[in-house]
Short mmCIF file of C-alpha atoms in Angstrom, two decimals:
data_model
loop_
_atom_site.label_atom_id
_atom_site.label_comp_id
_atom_site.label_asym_id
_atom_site.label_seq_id
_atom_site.Cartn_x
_atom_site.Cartn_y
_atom_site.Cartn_z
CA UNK A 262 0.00 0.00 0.00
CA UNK A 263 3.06 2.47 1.02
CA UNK A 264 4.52 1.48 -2.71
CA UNK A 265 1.06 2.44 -4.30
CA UNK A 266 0.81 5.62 -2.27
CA UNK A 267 4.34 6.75 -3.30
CA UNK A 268 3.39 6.45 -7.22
CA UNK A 269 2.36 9.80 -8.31
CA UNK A 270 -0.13 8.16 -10.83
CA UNK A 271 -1.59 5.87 -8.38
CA UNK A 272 -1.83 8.80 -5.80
CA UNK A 273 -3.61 11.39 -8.09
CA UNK A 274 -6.32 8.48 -8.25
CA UNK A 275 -6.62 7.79 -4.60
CA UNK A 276 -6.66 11.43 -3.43
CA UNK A 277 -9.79 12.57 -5.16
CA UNK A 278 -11.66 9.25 -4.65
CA UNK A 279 -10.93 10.07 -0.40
CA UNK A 280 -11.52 13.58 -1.15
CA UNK A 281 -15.34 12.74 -2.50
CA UNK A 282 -15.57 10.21 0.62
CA UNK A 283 -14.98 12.89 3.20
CA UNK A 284 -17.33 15.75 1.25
CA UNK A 285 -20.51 13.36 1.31
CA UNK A 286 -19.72 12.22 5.04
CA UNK A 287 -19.36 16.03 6.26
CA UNK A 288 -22.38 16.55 4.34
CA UNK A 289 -24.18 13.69 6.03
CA UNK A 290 -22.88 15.43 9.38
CA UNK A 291 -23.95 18.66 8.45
CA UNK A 292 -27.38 16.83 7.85
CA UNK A 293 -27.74 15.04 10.80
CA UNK A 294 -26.72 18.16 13.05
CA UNK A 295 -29.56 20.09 11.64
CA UNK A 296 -32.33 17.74 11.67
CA UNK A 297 -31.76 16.00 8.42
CA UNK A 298 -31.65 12.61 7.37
CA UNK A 299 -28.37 11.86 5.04
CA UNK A 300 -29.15 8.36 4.39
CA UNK A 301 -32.62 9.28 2.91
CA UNK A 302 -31.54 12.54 0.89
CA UNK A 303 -27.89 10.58 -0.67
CA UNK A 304 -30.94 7.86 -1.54
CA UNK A 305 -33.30 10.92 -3.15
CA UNK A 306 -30.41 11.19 -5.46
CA UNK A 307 -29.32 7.79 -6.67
CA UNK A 308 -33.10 7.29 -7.39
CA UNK A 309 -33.90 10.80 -9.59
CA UNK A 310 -30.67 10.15 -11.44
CA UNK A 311 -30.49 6.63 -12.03
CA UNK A 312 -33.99 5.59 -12.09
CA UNK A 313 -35.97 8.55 -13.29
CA UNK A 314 -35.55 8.73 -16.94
CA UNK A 315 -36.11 12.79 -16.77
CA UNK A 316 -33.43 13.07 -14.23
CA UNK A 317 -30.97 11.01 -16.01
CA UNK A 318 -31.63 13.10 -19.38
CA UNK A 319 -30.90 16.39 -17.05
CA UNK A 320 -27.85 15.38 -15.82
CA UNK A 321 -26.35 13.71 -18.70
CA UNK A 322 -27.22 17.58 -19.95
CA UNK A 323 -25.52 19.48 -17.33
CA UNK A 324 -22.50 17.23 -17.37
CA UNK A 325 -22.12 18.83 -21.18
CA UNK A 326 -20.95 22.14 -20.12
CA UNK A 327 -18.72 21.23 -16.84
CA UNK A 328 -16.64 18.61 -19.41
CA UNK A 329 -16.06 21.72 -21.40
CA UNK A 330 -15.29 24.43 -18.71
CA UNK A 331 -13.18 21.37 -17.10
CA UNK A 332 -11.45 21.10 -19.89
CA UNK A 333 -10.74 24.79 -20.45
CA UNK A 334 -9.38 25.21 -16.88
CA UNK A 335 -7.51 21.88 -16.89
CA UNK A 336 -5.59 22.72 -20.19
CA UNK A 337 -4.61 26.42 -18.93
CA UNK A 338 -3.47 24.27 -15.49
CA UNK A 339 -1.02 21.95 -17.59
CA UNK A 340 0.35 24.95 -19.40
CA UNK A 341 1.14 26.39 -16.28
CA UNK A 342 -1.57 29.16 -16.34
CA UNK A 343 -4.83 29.75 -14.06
CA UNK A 344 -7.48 30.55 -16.21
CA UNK A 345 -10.23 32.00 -13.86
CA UNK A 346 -12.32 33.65 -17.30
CA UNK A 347 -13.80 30.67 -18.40
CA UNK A 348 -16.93 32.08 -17.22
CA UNK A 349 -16.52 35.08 -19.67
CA UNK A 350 -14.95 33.08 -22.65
CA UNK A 351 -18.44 30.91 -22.09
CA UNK A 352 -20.36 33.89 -22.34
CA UNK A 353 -19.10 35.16 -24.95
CA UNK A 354 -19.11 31.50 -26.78
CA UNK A 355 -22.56 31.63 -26.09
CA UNK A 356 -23.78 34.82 -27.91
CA UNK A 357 -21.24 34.38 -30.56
CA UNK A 358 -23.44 30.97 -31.69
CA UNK A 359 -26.85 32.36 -31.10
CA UNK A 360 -26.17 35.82 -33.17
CA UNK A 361 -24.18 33.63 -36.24
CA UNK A 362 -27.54 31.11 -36.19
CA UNK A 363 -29.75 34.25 -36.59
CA UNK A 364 -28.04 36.20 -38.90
CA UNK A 365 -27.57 32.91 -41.21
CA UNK A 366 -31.02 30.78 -40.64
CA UNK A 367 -31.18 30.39 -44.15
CA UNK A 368 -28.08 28.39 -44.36
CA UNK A 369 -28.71 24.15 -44.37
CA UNK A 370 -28.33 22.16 -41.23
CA UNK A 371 -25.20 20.76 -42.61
CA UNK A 372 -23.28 23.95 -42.59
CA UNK A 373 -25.17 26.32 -39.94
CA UNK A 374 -24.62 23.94 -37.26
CA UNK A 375 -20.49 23.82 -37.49
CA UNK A 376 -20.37 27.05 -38.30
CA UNK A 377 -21.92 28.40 -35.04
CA UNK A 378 -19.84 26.12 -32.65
CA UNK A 379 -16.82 27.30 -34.50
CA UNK A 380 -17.39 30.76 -34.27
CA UNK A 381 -18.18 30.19 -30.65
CA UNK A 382 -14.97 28.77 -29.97
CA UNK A 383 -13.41 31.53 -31.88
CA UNK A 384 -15.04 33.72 -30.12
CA UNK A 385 -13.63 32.31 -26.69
CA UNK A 386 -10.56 31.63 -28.06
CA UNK A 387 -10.20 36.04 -28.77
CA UNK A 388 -11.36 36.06 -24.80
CA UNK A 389 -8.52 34.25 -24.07
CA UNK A 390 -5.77 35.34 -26.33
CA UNK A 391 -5.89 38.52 -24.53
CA UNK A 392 -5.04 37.99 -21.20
CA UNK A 393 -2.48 35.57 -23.26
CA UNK A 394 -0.92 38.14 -25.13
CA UNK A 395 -0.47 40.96 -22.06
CA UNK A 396 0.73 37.67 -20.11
CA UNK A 397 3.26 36.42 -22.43
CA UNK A 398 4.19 40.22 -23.35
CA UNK A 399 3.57 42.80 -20.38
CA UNK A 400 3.71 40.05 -17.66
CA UNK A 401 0.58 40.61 -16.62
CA UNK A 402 -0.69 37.94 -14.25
CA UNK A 403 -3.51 36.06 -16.14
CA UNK A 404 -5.68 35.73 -12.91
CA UNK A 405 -6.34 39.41 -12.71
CA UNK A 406 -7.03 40.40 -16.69
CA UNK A 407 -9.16 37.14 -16.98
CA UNK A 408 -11.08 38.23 -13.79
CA UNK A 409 -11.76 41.63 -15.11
CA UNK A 410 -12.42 40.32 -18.76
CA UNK A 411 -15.24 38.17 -17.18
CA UNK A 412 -17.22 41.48 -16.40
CA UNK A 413 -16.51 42.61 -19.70
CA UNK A 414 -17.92 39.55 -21.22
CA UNK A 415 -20.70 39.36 -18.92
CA UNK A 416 -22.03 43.43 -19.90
CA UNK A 417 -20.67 43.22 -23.45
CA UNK A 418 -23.08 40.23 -24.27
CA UNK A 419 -26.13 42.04 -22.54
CA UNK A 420 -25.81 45.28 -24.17
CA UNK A 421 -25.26 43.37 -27.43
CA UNK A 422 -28.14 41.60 -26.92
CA UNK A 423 -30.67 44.52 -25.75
CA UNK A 424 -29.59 46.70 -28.73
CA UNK A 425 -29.52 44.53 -32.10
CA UNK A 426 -30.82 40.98 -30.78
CA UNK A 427 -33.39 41.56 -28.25
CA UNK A 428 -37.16 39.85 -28.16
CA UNK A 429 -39.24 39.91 -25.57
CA UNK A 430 -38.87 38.13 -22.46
CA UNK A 431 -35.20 39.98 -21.94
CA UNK A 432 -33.59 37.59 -24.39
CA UNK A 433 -32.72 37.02 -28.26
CA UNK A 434 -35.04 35.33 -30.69
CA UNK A 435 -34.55 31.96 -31.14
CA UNK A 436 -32.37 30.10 -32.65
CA UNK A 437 -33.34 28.38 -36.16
CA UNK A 438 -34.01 24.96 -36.34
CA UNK A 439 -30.99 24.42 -38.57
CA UNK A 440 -28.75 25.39 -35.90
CA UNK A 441 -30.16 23.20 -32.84
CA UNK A 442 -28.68 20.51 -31.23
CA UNK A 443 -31.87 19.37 -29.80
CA UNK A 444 -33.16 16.07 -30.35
CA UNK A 445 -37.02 15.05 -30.23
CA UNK A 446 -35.38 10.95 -29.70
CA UNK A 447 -32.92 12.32 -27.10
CA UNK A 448 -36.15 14.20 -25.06
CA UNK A 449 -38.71 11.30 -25.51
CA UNK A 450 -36.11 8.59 -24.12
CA UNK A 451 -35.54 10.55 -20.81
CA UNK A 452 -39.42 11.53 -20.80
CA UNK A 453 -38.88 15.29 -21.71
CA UNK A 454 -35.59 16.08 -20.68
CA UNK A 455 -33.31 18.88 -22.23
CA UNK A 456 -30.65 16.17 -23.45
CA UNK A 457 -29.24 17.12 -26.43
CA UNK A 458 -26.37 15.79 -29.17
CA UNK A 459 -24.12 18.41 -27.32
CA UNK A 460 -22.74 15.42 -24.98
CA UNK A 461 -20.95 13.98 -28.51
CA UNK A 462 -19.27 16.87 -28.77
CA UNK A 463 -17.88 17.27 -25.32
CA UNK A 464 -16.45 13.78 -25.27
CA UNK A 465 -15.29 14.35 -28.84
CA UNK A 466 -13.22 17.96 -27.22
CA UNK A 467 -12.06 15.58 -24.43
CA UNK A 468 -10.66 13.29 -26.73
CA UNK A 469 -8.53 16.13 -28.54
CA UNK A 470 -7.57 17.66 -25.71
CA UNK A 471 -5.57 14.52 -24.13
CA UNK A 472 -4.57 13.53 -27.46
CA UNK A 473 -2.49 17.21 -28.12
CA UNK A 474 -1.39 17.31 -24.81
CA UNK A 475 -0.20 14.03 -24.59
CA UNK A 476 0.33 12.53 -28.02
CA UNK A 477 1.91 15.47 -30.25
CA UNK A 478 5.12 17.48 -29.84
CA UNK A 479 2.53 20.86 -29.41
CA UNK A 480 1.27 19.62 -26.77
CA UNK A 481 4.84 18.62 -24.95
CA UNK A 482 5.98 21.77 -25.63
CA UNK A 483 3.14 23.35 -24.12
CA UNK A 484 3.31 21.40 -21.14
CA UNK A 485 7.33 22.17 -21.00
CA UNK A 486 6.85 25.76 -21.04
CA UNK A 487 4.22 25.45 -18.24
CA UNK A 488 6.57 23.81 -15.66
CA UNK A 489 9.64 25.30 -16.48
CA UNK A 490 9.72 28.06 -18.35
CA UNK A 491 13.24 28.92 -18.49
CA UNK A 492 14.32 25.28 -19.31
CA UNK A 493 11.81 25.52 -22.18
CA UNK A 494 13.18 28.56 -23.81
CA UNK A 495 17.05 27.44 -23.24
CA UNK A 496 15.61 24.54 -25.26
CA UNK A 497 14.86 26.43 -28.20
CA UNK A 498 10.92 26.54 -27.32
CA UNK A 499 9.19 30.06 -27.72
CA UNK A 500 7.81 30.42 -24.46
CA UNK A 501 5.67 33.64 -25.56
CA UNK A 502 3.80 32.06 -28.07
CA UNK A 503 2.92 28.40 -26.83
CA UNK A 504 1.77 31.00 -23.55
CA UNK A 505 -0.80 32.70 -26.46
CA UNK A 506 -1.94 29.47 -27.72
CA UNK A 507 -2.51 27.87 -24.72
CA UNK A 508 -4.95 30.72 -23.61
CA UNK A 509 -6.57 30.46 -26.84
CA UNK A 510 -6.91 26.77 -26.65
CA UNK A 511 -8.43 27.08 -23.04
CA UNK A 512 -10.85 29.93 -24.81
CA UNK A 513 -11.95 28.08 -27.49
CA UNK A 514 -12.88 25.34 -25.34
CA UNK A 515 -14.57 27.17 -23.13
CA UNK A 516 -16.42 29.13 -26.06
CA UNK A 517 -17.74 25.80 -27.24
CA UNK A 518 -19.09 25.41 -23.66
CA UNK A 519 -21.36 28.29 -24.47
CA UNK A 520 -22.44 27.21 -27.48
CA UNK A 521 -23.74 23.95 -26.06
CA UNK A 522 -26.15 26.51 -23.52
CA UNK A 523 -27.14 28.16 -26.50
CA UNK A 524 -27.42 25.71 -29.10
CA UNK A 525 -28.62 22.63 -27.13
CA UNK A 526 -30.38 23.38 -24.07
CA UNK A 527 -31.67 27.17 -24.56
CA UNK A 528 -32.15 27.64 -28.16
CA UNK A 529 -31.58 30.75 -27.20
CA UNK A 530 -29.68 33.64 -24.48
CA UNK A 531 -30.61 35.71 -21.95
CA UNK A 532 -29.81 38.70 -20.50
CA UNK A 533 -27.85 37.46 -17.32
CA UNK A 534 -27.86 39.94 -14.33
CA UNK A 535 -24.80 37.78 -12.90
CA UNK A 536 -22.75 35.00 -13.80
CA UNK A 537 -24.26 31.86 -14.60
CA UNK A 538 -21.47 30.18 -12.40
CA UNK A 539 -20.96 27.29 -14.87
CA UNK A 540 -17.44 28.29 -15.85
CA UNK A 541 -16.20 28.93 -12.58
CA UNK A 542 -17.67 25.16 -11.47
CA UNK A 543 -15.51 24.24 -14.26
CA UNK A 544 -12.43 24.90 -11.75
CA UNK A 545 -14.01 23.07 -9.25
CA UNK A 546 -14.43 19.93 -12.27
CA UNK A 547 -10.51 20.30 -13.30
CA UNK A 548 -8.96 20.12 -9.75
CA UNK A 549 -11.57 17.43 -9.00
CA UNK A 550 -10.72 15.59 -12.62
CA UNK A 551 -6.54 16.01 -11.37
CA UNK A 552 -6.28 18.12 -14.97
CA UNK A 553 -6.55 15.13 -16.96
CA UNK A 554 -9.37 14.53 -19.54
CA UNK A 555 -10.93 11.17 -18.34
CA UNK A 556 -10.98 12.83 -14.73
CA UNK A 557 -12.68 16.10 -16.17
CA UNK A 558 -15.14 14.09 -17.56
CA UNK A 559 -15.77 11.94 -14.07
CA UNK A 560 -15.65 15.52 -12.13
CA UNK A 561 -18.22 16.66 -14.31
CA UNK A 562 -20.33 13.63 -13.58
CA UNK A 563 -20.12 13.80 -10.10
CA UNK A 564 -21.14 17.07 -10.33
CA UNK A 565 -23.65 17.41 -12.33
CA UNK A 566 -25.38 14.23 -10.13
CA UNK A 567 -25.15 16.16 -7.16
CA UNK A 568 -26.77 19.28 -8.74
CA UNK A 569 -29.45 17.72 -10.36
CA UNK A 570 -30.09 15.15 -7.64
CA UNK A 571 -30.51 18.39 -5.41
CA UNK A 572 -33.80 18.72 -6.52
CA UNK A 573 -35.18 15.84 -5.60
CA UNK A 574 -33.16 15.69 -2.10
CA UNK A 575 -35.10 18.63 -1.54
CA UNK A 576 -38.51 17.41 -2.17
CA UNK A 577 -38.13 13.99 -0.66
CA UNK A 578 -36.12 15.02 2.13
CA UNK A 579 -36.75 18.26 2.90
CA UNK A 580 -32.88 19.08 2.63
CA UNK A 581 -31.66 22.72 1.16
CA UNK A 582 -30.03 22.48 -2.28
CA UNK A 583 -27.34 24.71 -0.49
CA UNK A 584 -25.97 21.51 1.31
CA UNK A 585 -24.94 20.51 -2.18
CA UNK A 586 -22.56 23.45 -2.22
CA UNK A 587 -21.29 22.83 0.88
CA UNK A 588 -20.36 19.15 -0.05
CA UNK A 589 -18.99 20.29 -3.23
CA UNK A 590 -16.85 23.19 -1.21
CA UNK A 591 -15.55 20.27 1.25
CA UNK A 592 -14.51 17.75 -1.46
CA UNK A 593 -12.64 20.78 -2.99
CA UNK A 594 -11.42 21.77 0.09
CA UNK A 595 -10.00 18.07 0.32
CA UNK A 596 -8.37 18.01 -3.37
CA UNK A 597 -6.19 21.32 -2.50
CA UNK A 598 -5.45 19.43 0.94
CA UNK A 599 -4.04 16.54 -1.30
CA UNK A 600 -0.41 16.23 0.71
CA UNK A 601 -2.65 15.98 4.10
CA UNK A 602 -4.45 13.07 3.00
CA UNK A 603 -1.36 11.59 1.94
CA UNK A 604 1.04 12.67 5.01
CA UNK A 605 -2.13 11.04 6.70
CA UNK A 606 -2.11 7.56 4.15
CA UNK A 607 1.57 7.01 4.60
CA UNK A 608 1.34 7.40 8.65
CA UNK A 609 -1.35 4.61 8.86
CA UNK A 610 -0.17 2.08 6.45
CA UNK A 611 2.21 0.02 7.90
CA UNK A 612 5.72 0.86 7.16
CA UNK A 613 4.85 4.31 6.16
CA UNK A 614 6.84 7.60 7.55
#
């Protein structure tokens, strides 16, 4: 067991696995303290998801987005940069799909439907080039222009939309049929769900993303650069540029995230008074996930199951949704106290120090 915890690959398994132990056993102490019964909301959960059809179809939907934001965070983490404007680079994903679907309804099915989730992730991928370019030229921390450019994102897209694409009901028209990812199969199988063709497309992005990191020289070099810059550029590498791509990548992806909102489960976007929060859950998904793309796509799971199911737990037991948050904070909470649970591992298996 000491051998197993010792292996870095091994360990980045174990630690999130313990960390999702402890969140759903504070949770069921948090439960029981205030009057609650744990056992009967953690079963309200497995039932909706698992065994109502509706609830399945609404969390296979919501896992959609988090694999995407996930995604985005987790490839700005391997490149050595912490992008916190995934939120933003959604956003502006988002309107980027609906306004290209308006403006071109006439266009086929065939060639309206790429063309908006490119120009979403185009779209993203700008929102993230710039806080990549005054990073890799100014060095300007990326944590503070991508904070600020979430703001910009988040009033840019409402004026946008109450000036040239507003209908009633403080939101655009929407979309055409030609540019929907909706599916009439998808929403009878999981009795009337908003599952949509969008989940092909995230595992399909999931599936790039480990190949380039991990399977082409791009992606090596964008890893070297990321944790160590200064070997990287006595290597020959230009550290500047693989800085601007990465931030693009991690835009792009997250661009496509908004695309799914708008193309798949919307059909259309609103004017948001906040954040939707979806992009900044997709930090929460990449720690969670350990920055790799099968993990991303678990972290999204679990997620998405405990949002979802926090409907239900609320009807059949009573239970605030907000206890979901707090077991979501906690398992967090746990994954950034990863060398605690293994200082804690090693000290109880025998032989450990």
């Amino acid at each position: 067991m000491t051998k197993i915890l010792k292996n870095v690959h091994w360990f980045n398994i174990i630690v999130p696995i313990i960390a999702v132990i402890l969140g759903l056993l504070v949770g069921a102490i948090i439960m029981l303290l205030t009057g609650y019964n744990p056992i009967l909301a953690y079963q309200s959960i497995l039932e909706s998801v698992f065994l109502q059809p509706y609830y399945t179809g609404e969390t296979i939907r919501a896992i959609i987005p988090l694999i995407l934001t996930g995604l985005a965070v987790a490839f700005a983490f391997r490149t050595g940069l912490f992008n916190i404007g995934v939120e933003g680079q959604l956003l502006v994903g988002w309107f980027a799909a609906v306004a290209v679907s308006i403006m071109f309804s006439g266009l086929p099915k065939l060639i309206l439907l790429p063309l908006a989730i490119i120009v979403s992730a185009l779209a993203g991928g700008l929102w993230g080039f710039i806080p990549g370019l005054l990073k890799a030229r100014l060095k300007v921390h990326e944590v503070i222009i991508t904070i600020m450019m979430n703001y910009i994102a988040l009033y840019t897209t409402n004026y946008l939309i109450k000036h040239f694409l507003y209908a009633e009901g403080e939101k655009t028209p929407n979309i055409p049929e030609a540019a929907s990812l909706a599916s009439t199969f998808l929403s009878n199988l999981t009795q009337g769900s908003r599952l949509h063709w969008g989940i092909i497309v995230a595992l399909l992005a999931a599936l790039i993303v480990w190949f380039l990191l991990w399977r082409t020289t791009k992606g090596y070099e964008l890893r070297a650069v990321g944790y160590n810059p200064h070997a990287s550029r006595y290597a020959g590498m230009n550290v500047k540029n693989n800085i601007v791509l990465s931030m693009v990548i991690s835009g792009a992806l997250a661009g496509v995230a908004g695309s799914m909102e708008g193309l798949g489960t919307y059909q259309y976007m609103m004017i948001n008074s906040t954040f939707i929060g979806i992009g900044f859950n997709g930090i929460a998904v990449a720690l969670l996930g350990m920055n790799t793309s099968i993990g991303v796509i678990i972290g999204a799971a679990l997620f998405a199951i405990l949002q979802t199911g926090s409907i239900t737990m609320q009807s059949t037991a009573g239970v605030p949704t907000e206890i979901v948050s707090i077991i979501i904070a906690v398992i967090i909470f746990f994954i950034g106290s990863s060398y605690i649970i293994r200082w804690c591992l090693l000290r109880v298996t025998k032989g450990g120090k």
